[in-house]
Coordinates of N, CA and C in Angstrom, one line a residue:
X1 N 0.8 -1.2 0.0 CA 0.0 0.0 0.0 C 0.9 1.2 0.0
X2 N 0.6 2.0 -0.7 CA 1.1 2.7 -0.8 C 0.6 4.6 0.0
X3 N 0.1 4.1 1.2 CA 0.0 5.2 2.4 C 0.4 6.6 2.4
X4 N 0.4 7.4 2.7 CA 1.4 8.5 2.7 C 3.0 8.6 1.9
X5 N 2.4 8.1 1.2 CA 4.1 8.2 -0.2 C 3.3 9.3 -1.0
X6 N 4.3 10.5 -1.0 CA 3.7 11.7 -1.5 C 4.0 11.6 -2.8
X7 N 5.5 11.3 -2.9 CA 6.4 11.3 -4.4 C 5.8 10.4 -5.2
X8 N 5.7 10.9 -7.0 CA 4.9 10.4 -7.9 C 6.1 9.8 -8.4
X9 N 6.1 8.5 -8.5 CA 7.2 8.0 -9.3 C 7.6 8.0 -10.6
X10 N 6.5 8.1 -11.3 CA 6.5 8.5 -13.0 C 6.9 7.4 -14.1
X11 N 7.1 6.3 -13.2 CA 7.7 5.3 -13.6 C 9.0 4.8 -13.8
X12 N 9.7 5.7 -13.4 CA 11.5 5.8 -13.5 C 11.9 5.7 -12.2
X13 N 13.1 5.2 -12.4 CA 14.0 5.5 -10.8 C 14.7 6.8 -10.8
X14 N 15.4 6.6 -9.4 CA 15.3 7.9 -8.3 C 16.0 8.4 -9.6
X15 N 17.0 9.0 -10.0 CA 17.8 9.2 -10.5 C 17.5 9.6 -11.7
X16 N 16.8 8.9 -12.8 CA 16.0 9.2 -13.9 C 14.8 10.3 -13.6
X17 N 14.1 9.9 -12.8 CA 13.5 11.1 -12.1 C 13.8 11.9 -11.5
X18 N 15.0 12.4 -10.9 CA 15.3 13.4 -10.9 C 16.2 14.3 -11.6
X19 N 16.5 13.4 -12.6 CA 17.3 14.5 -14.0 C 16.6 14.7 -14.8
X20 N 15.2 13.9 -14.5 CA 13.7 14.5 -15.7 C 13.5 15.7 -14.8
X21 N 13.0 15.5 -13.7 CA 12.9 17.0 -13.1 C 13.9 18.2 -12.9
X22 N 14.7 18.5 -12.8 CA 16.0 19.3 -13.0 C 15.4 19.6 -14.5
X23 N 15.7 19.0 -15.5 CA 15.5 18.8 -17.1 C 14.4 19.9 -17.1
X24 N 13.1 19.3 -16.8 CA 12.2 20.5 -17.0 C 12.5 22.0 -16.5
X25 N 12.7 21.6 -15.3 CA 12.6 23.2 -14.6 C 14.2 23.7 -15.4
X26 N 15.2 23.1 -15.7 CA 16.1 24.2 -16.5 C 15.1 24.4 -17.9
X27 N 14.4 23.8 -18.6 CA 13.7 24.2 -19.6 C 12.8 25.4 -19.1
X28 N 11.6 25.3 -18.2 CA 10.9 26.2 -17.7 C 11.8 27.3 -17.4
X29 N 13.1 27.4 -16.9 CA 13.5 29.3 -16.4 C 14.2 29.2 -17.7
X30 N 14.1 28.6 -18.8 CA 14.9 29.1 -20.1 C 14.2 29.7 -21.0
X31 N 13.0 29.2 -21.2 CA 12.0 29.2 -22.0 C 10.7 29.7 -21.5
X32 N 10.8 29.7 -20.6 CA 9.8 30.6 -19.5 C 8.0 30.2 -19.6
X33 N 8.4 28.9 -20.3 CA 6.8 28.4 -20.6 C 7.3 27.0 -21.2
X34 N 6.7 25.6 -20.8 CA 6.7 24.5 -21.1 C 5.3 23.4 -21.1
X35 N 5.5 22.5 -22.4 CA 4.0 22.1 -22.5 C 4.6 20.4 -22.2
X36 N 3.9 19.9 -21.2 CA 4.1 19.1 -21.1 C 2.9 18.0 -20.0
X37 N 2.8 16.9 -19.9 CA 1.8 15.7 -18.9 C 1.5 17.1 -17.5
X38 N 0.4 16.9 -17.4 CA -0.4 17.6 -16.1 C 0.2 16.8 -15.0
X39 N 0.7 15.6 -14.4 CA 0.8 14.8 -13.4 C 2.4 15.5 -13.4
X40 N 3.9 15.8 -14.7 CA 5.1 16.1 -14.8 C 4.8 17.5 -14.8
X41 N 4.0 18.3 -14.7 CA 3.7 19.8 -14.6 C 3.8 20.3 -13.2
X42 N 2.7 19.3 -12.0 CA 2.7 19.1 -10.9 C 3.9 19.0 -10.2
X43 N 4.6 18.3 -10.5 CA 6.0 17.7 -10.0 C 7.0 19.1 -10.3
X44 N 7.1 19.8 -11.3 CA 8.2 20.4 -11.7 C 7.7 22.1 -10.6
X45 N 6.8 22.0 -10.7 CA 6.0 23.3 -10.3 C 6.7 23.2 -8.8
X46 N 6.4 22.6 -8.6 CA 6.9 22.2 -6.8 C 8.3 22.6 -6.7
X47 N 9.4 21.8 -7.7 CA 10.6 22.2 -7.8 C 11.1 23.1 -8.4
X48 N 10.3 24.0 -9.3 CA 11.0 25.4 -9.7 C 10.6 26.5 -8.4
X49 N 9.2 26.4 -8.0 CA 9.1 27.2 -6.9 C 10.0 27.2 -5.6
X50 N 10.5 25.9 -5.0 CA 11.7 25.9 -4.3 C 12.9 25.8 -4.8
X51 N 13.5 26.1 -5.9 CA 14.3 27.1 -6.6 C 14.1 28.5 -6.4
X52 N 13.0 29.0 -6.9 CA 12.5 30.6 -6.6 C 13.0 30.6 -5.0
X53 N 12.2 29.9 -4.2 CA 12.3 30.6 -2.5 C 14.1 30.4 -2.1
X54 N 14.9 29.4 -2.5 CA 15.9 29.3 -2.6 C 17.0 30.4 -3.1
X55 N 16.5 31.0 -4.3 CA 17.2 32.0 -5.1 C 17.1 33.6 -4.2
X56 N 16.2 33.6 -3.6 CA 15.9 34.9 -3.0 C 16.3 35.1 -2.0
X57 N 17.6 34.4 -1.1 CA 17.7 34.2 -0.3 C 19.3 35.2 -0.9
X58 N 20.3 34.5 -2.2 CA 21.0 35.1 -3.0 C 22.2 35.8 -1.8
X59 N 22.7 33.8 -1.3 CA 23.8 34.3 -0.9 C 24.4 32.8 -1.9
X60 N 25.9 33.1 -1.3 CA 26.4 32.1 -2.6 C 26.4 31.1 -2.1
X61 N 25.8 30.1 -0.8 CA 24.7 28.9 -0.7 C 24.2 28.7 -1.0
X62 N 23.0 29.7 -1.5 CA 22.3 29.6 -2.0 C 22.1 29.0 -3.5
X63 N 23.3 29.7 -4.2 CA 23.5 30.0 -5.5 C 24.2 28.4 -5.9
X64 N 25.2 27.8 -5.1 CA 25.7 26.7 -5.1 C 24.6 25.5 -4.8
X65 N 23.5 25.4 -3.9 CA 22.7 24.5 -4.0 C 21.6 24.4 -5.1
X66 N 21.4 25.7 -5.6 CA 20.3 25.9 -6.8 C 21.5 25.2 -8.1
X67 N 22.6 25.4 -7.9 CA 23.7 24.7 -9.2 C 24.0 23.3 -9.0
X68 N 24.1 22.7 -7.9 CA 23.6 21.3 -7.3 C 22.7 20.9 -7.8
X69 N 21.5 21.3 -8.4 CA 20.1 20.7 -8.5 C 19.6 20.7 -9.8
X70 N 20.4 22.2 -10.4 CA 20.3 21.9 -12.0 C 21.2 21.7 -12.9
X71 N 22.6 22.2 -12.1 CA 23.6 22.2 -12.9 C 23.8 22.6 -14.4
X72 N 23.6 24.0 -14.8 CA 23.2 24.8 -15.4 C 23.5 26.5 -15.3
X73 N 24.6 27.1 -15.4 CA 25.5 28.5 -14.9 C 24.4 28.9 -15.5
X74 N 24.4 29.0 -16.6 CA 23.2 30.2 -17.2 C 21.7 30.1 -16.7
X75 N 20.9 29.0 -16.3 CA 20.3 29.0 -15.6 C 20.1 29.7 -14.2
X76 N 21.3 29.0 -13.6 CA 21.3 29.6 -12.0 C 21.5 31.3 -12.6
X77 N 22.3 31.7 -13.3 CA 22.3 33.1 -13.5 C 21.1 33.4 -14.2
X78 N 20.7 33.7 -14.6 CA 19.3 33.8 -15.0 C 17.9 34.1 -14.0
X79 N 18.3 32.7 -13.3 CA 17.3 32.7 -12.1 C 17.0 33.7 -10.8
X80 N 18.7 33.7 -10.9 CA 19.8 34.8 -9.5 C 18.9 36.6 -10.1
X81 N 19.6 36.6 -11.5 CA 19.4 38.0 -11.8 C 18.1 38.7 -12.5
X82 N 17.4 37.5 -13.2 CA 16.2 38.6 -14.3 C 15.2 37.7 -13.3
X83 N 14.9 36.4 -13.0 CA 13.4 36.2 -12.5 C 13.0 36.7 -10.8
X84 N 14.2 36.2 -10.1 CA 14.2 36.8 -8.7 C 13.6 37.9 -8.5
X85 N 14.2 39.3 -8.8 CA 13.6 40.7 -9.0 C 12.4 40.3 -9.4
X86 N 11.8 39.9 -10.3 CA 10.3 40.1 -11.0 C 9.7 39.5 -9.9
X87 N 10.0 38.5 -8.9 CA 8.8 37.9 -8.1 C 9.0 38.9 -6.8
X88 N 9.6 39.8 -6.9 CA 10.0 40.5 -5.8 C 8.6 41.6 -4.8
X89 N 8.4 40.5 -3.6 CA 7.3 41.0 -2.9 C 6.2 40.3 -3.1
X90 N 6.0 38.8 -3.8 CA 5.4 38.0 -4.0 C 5.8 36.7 -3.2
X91 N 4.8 36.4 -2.1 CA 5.1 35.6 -1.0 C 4.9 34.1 -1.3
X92 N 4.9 33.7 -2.9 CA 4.8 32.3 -3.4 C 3.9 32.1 -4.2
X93 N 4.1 31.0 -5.3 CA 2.8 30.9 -6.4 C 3.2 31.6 -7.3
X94 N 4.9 31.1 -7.9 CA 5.6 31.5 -8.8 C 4.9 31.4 -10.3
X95 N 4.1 30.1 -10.2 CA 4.1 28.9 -11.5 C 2.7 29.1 -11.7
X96 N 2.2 28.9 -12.4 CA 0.6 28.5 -12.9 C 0.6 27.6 -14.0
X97 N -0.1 26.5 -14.0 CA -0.6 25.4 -14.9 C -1.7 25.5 -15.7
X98 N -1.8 25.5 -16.8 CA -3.0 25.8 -17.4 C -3.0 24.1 -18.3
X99 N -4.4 24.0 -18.3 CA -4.7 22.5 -18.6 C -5.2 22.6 -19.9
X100 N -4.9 21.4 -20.7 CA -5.0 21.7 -22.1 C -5.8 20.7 -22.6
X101 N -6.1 20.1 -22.6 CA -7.3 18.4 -22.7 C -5.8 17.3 -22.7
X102 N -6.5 16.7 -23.5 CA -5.2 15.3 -23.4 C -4.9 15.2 -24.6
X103 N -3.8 14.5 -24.7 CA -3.0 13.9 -25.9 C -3.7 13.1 -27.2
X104 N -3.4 13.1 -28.1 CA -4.2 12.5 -28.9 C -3.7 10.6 -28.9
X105 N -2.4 11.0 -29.1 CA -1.7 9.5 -29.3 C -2.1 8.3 -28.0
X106 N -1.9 8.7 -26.7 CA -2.3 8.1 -25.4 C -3.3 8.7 -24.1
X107 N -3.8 9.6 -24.6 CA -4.8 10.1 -23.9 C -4.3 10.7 -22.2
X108 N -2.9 11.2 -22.6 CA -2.5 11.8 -21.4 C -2.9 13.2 -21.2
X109 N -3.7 13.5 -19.7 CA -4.0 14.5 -19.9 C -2.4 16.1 -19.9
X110 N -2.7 16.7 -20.6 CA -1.8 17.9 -21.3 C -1.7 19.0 -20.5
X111 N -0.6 19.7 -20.0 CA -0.9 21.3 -19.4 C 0.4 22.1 -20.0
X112 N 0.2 23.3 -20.0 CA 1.4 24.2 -20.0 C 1.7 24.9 -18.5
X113 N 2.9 25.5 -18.5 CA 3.6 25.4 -17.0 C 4.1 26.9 -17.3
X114 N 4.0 27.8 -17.0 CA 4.4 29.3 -16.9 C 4.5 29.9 -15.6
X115 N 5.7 30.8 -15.7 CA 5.6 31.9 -14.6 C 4.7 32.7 -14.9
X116 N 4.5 33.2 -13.3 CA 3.5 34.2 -13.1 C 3.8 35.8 -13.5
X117 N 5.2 36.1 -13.2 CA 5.1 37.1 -12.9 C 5.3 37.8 -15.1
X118 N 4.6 38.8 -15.7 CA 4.9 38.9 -16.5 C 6.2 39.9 -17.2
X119 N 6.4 40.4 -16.2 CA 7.5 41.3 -16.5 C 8.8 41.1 -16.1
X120 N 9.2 39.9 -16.8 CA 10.3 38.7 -16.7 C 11.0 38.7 -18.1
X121 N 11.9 39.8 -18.3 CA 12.4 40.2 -20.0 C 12.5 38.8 -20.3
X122 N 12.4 38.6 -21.8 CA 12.4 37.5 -22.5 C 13.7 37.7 -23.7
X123 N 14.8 36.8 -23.2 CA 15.8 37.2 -24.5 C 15.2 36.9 -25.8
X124 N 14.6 35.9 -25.8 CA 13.6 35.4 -27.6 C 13.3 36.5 -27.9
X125 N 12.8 37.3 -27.6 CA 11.5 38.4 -28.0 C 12.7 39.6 -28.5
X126 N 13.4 39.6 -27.8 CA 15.0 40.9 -27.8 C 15.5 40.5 -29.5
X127 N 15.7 39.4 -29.1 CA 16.3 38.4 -30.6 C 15.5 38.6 -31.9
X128 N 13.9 38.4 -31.8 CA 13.0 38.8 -32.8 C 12.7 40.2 -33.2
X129 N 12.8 41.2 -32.2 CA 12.6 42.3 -32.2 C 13.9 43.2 -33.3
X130 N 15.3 42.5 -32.7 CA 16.1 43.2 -33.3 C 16.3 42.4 -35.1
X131 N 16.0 41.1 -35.3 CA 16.0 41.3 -36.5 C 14.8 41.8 -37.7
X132 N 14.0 42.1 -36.9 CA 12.5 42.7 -37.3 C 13.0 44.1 -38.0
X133 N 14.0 44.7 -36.9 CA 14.3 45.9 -37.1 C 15.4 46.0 -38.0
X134 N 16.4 45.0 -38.6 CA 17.3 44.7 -39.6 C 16.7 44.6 -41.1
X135 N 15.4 44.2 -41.0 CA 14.7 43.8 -42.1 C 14.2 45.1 -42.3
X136 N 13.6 45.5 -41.5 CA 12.6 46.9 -41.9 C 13.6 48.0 -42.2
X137 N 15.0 47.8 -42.1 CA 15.8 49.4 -42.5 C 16.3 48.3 -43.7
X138 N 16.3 47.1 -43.7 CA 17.1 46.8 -45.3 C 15.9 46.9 -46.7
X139 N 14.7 47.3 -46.6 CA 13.3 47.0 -47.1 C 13.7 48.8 -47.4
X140 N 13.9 49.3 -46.2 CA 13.3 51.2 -46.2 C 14.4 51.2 -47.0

């Protein structure tokens, strides 16, 4: 019986499951939005938010155990410097899940996984914007 076992096994061991989770959440603070299983949404949400309360704390413990867990410099930098400030004065409830129906192939149900906070610069958007503006003076 499986009583008070909180942890969702996913079907993998310890270890596979925890470099699937790591995996996500460096995808989630990279991408800043990830579509993936509602039950692995659950799971990641939990550990990017205790990253967040982790990072806010932004001594170099801190910074060394958030690099323990994703192993990922540009991540942990990322995390340290552009999302931290944006949740700044927000007492938790980093992440929101939005549910999408299920999959077509096996009928898993679907969510997307996003931060809350929206004013979280996006380098994609910097990157589209500036060749938008390469195109429009090579056109003019």
């Amino acid at each position: 019986m499986r009583h008070r076992c909180l942890d969702k096994k996913l079907g993998r061991s310890g270890s596979h499951r925890k470099a699937l989770v790591a995996s996500l959440v460096r995808a989630l603070i990279k991408e800043r939005r990830i579509r993936t299983t509602l039950v692995k949404a659950k799971i990641v949400r939990s550990a990017a938010e205790k990253m967040v309360t982790l990072a806010r704390k932004d001594t170099v413990a801190a910074r060394r155990l958030v690099f323990a867990r994703l192993a990922c410099r540009d991540c942990v930098k990322t995390l340290f410097e552009t999302m931290v400030p944006a949740f700044e004065g927000r007492p938790g409830g980093y992440t929101r899940i939005v549910k999408l129906g299920t999959r077509q192939g096996d009928g898993a149900d679907m969510a997307i996984l996003e931060w809350v906070a929206l004013d979280i610069p996006d380098k994609r958007k910097k990157k589209k914007e500036s060749k938008d503006k390469k195109e429009a003076k090579s056109v003019a």
